[in-house]
Coordinates of C-alpha atoms in Angstrom, one line a residue:
X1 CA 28.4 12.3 -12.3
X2 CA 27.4 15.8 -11.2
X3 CA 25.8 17.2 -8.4
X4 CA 23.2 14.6 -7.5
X5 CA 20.9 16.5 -5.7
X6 CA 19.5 18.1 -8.8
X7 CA 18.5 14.5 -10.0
X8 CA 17.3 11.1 -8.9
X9 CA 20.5 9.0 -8.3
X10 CA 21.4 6.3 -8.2
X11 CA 18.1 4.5 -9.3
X12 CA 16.0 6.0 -12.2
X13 CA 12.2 6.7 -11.9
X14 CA 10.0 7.1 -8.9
X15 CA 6.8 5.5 -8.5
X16 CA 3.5 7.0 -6.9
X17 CA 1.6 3.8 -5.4
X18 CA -1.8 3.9 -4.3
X19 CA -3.7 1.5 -2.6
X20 CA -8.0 0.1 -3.2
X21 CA -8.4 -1.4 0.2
X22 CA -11.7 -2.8 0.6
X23 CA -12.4 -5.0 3.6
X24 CA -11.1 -3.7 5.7
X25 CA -12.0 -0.6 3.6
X26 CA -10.1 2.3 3.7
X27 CA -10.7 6.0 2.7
X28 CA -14.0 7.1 0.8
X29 CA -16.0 5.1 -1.4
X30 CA -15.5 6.5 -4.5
X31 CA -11.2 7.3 -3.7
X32 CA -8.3 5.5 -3.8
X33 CA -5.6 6.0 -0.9
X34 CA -2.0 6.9 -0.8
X35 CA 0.6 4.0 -0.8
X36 CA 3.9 5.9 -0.9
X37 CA 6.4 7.4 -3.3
X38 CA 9.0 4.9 -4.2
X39 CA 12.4 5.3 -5.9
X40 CA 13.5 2.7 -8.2
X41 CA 16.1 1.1 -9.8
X42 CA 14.5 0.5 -13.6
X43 CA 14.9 -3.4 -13.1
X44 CA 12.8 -4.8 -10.5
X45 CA 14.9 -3.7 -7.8
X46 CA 14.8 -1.0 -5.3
X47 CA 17.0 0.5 -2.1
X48 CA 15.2 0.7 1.1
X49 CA 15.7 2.3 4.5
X50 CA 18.8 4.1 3.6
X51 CA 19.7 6.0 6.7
X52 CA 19.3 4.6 10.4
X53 CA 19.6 8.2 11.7
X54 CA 16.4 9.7 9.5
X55 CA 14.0 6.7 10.9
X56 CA 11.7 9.2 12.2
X57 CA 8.9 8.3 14.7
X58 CA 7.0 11.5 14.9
X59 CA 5.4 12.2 11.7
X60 CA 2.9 13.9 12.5
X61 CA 4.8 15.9 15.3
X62 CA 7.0 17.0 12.7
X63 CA 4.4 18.0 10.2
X64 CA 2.6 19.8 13.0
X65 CA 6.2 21.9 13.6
X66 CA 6.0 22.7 10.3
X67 CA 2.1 24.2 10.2
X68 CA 1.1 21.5 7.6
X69 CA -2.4 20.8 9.1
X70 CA -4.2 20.7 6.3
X71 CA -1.8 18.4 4.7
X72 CA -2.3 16.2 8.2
X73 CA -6.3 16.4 7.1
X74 CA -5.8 15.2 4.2
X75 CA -3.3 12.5 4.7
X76 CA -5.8 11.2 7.9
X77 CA -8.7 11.1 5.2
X78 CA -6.4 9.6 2.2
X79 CA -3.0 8.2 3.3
X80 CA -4.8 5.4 5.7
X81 CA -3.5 2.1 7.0
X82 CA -5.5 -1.1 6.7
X83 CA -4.4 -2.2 10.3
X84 CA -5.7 0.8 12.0
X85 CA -2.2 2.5 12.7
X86 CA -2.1 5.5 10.2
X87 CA 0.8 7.1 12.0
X88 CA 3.1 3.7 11.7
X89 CA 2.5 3.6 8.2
X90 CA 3.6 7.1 7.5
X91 CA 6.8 6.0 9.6
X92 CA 7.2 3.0 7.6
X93 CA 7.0 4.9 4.2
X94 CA 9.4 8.0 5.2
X95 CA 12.2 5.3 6.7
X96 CA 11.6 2.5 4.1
X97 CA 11.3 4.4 0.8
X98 CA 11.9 8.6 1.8
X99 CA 15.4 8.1 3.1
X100 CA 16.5 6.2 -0.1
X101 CA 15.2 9.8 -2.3
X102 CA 18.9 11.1 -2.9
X103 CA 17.2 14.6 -3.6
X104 CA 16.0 14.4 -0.2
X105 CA 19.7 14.1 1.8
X106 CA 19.9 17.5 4.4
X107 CA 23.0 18.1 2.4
X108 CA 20.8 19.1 -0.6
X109 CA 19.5 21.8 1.5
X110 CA 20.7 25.1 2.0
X111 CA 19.7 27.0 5.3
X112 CA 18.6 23.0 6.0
X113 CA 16.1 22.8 9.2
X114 CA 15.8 19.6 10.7
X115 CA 13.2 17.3 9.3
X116 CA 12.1 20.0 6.6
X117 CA 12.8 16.7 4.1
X118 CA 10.4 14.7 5.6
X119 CA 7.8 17.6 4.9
X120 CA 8.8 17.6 1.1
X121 CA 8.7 13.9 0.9
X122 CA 4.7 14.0 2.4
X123 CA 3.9 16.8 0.2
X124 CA 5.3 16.0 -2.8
X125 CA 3.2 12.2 -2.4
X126 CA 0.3 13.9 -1.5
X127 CA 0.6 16.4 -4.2
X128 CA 1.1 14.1 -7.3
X129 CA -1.6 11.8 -5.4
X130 CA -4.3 14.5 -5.8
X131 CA -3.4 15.1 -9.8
X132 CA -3.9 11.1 -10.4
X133 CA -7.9 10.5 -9.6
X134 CA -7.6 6.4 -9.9
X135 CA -11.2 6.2 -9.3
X136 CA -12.2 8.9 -11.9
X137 CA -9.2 7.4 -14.4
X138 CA -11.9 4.0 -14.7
X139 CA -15.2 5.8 -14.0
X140 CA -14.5 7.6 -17.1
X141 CA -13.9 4.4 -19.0
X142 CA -17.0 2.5 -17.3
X143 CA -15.4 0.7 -14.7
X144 CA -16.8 0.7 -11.2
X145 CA -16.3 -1.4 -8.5
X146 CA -18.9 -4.0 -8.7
X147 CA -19.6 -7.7 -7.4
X148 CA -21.2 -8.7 -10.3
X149 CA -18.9 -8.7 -12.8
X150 CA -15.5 -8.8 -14.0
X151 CA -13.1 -6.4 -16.2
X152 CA -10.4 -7.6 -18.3
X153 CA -7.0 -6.5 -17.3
X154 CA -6.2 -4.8 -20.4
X155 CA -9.1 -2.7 -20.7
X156 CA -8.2 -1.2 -17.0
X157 CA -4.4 -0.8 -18.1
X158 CA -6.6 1.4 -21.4
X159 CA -8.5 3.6 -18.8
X160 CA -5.6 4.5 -16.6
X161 CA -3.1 5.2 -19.5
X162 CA -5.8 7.3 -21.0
X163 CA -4.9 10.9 -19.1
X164 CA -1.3 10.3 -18.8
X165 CA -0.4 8.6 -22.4
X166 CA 1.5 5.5 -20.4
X167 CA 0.2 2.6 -18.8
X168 CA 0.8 1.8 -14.9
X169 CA 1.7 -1.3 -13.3
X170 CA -1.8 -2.9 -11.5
X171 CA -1.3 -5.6 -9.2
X172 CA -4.4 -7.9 -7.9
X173 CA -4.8 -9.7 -4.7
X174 CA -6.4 -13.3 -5.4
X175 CA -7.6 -11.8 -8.6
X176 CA -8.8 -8.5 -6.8
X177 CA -7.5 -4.9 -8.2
X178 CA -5.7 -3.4 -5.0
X179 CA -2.5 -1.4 -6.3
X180 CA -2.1 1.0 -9.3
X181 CA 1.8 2.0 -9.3
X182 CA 2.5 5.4 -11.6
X183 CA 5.7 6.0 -12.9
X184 CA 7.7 9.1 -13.5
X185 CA 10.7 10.3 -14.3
X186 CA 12.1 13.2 -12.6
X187 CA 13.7 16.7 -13.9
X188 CA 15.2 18.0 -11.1
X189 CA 14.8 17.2 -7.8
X190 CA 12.2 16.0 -5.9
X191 CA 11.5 18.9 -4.1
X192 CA 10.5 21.4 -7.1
X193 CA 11.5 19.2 -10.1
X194 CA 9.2 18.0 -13.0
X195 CA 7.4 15.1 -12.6
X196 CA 7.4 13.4 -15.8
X197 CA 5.1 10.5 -16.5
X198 CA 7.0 7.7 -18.1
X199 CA 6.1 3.8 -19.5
X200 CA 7.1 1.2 -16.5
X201 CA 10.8 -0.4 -16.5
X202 CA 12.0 -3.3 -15.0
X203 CA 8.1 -3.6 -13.2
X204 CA 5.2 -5.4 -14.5
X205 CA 1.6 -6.2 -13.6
X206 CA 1.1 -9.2 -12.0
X207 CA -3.0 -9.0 -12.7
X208 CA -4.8 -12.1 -14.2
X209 CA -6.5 -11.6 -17.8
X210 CA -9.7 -11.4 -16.0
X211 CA -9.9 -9.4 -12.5
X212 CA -12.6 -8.2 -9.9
X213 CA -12.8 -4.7 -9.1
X214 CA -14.9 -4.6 -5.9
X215 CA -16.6 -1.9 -4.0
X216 CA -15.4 -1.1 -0.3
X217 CA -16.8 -2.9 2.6
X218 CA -17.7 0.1 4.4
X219 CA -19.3 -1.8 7.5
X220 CA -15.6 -3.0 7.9
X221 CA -13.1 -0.5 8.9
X222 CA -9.2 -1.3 10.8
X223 CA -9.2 -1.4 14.0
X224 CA -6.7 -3.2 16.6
X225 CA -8.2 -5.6 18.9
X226 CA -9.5 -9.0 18.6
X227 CA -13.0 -9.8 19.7
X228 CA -14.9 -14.2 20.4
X229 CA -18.6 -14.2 19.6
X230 CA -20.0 -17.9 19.3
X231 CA -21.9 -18.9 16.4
X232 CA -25.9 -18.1 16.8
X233 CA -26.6 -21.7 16.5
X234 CA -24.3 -24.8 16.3
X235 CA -22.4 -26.3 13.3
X236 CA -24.8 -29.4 12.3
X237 CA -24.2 -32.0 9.9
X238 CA -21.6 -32.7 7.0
X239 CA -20.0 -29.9 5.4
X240 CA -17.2 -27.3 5.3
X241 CA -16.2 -24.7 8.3
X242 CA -14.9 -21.2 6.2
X243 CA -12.4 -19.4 8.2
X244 CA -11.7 -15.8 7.5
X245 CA -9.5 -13.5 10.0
X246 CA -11.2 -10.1 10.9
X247 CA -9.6 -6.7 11.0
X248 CA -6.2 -5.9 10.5
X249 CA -5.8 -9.0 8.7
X250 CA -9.7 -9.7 6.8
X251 CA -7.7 -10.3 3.0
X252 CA -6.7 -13.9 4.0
X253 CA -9.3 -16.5 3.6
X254 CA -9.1 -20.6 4.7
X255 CA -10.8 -23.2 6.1
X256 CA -10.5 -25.7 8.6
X257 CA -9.4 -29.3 7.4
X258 CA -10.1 -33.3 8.7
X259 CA -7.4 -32.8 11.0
X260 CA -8.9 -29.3 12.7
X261 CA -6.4 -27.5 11.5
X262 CA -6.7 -23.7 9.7
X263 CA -5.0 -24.0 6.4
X264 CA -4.9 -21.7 3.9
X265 CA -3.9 -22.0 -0.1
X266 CA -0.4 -21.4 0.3
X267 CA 2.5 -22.1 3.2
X268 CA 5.7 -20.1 4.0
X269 CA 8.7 -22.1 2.5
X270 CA 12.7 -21.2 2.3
X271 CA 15.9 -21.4 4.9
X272 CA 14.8 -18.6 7.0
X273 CA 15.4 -18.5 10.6
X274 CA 15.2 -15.7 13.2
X275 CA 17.3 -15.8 16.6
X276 CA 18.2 -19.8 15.7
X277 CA 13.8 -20.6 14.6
X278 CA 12.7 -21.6 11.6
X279 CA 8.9 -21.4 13.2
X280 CA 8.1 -18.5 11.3
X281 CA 4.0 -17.6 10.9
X282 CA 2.6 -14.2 8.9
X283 CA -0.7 -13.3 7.4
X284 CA 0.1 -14.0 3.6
X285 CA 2.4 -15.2 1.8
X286 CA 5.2 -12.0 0.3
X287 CA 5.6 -11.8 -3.1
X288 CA 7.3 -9.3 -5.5
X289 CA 6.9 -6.0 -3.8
X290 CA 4.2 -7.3 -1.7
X291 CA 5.9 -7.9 2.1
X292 CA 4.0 -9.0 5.1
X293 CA 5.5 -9.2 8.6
X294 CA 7.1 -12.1 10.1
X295 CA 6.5 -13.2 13.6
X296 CA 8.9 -15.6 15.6
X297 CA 5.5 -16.9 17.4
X298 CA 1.9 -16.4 17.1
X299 CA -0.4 -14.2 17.1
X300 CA -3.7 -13.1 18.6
X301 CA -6.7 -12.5 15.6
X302 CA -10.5 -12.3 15.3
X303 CA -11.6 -15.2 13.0
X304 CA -14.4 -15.1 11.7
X305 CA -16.5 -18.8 10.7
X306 CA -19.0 -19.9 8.5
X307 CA -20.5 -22.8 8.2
X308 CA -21.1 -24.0 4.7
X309 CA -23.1 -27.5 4.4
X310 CA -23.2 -29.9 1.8

């Protein structure tokens, strides 16, 4: 092969990801927000964090060198993190999926300055973000976040193909639209090159036939601190106590059983072990591209109850 900084090597397309986070809701109303630009291996598989030495800590520091402040405001209105910590989650993007952009390697660059690649990864997201409207791409076709009814998955997959002439990948949380993942492939490199957009390989939508499409909490909003307020009046009688934890983590519902305990529809199950413990706890259960964090022990929430009768 040739010189591969004047292509995407070794994986084949790239992937813009945006999120629809809605309790806790993030960005406006009527917008999707930024997930990341991904590269990908066209079958199911992906590289990730690709060079220790590049896992930068000071995104917006470096931005700020560079006098990108209005990329900054945008990326504080649309590139938002559902815990609370948009700064993390920029670091998490660049070290996870930017290092592993071949095109992006300081030895593509000529007069190279340091970090100027983790300017043209932000960019280069932000600017293909702003060309797909997510929200508009179903508006157009009629579909709005509502609670009051449902859209079929393929009529979604319609809308969104409609202004690009491919489909996406969608993915659903407990039946929820959340993720719209755009593929393209790439003439040239990432920096300047031509962002093609191309039909999915190796990825598919993991959507039920039916979904919700929900509006965005907007009372709710990330924050990181946990907060105990007891019940108005007491829990009588015979029923059910609903469990939901708040802010960072309000997407995981349960309830609490016979035996007191908080259980949720699913458990964490493998040969995993950390520092010699299998005791492992996280907030949902990973799945295809979908990770959560693993704690060795557990963690402080706010939980939210409700008590439903019968």
């Amino acid at each position: 092969m040739g010189n591969t900084c004047c292509l995407n090597s070794p994986g084949g397309q790239l992937l813009q990801t945006q999120f629809w986070d809605t309790d806790p809701a993030t960005g406006p109303a009527d917008h999707w927000t930024i997930h990341g630009l991904w590269p990908d291996n066209c079958d199911g598989t992906y590289s990730q964090y690709c060079d220790e030495t590049r896992q930068y800590t000071n995104i917006t520091a470096i931005l700020e060198s560079y006098g990108r402040t209005s990329l900054l405001e945008f990326m504080d209105t649309y590139w938002k993190d559902e815990g609370g910590n948009d700064e993390s989650f920029w670091e998490h993007e660049w070290g996870k999926h930017g290092t592993c952009i071949n095109t992006l390697d300081p030895s593509c660059y000529t007069d190279y300055t340091p970090q100027e690649e983790v300017v043209d990864f932000f960019q280069r997201t932000v600017d293909l973000f702003m060309e797909l409207d997510s929200y508009q791409f179903l508006a157009d076709a009629g579909i709005i976040p509502t609670t009051t009814k449902n859209y079929t998955s393929a009529e979604v997959l319609t809308a969104l193909a409609k202004p690009r002439g491919v489909i996406p990948v969608i993915q659903c949380y407990h039946g929820q639209l959340d993720e719209i993942w755009y593929f393209f492939d790439v003439r040239g490199n990432v920096q300047s090159g031509d962002f093609v957009p191309e039909t999915p390989v190796g990825e598919t939508s993991d959507c039920p036939a039916n979904l919700q499409y929900l509006p965005k909490n907007l009372t709710s909003y990330p924050i990181n601190k946990s907060n105990t307020t007891a019940p108005a009046k007491p829990f009588l009688g015979t029923g059910n106590l609903l469990v939901q934890l708040g802010a960072p983590y309000a997407r995981q519902d349960g309830c609490i059983n016979a035996a007191g305990r908080y259980t949720t529809d699913g458990d964490i199950t493998g040969n995993l072990a950390v520092g010699g413990t299998a005791a492992l706890y996280a907030n949902d259960i990973p799945s295809g591209r979908r990770q959560e964090t693993i704690y060795t022990t557990g963690r402080k929430v706010e939980l939210n109850f409700t008590w439903e009768g019968t």
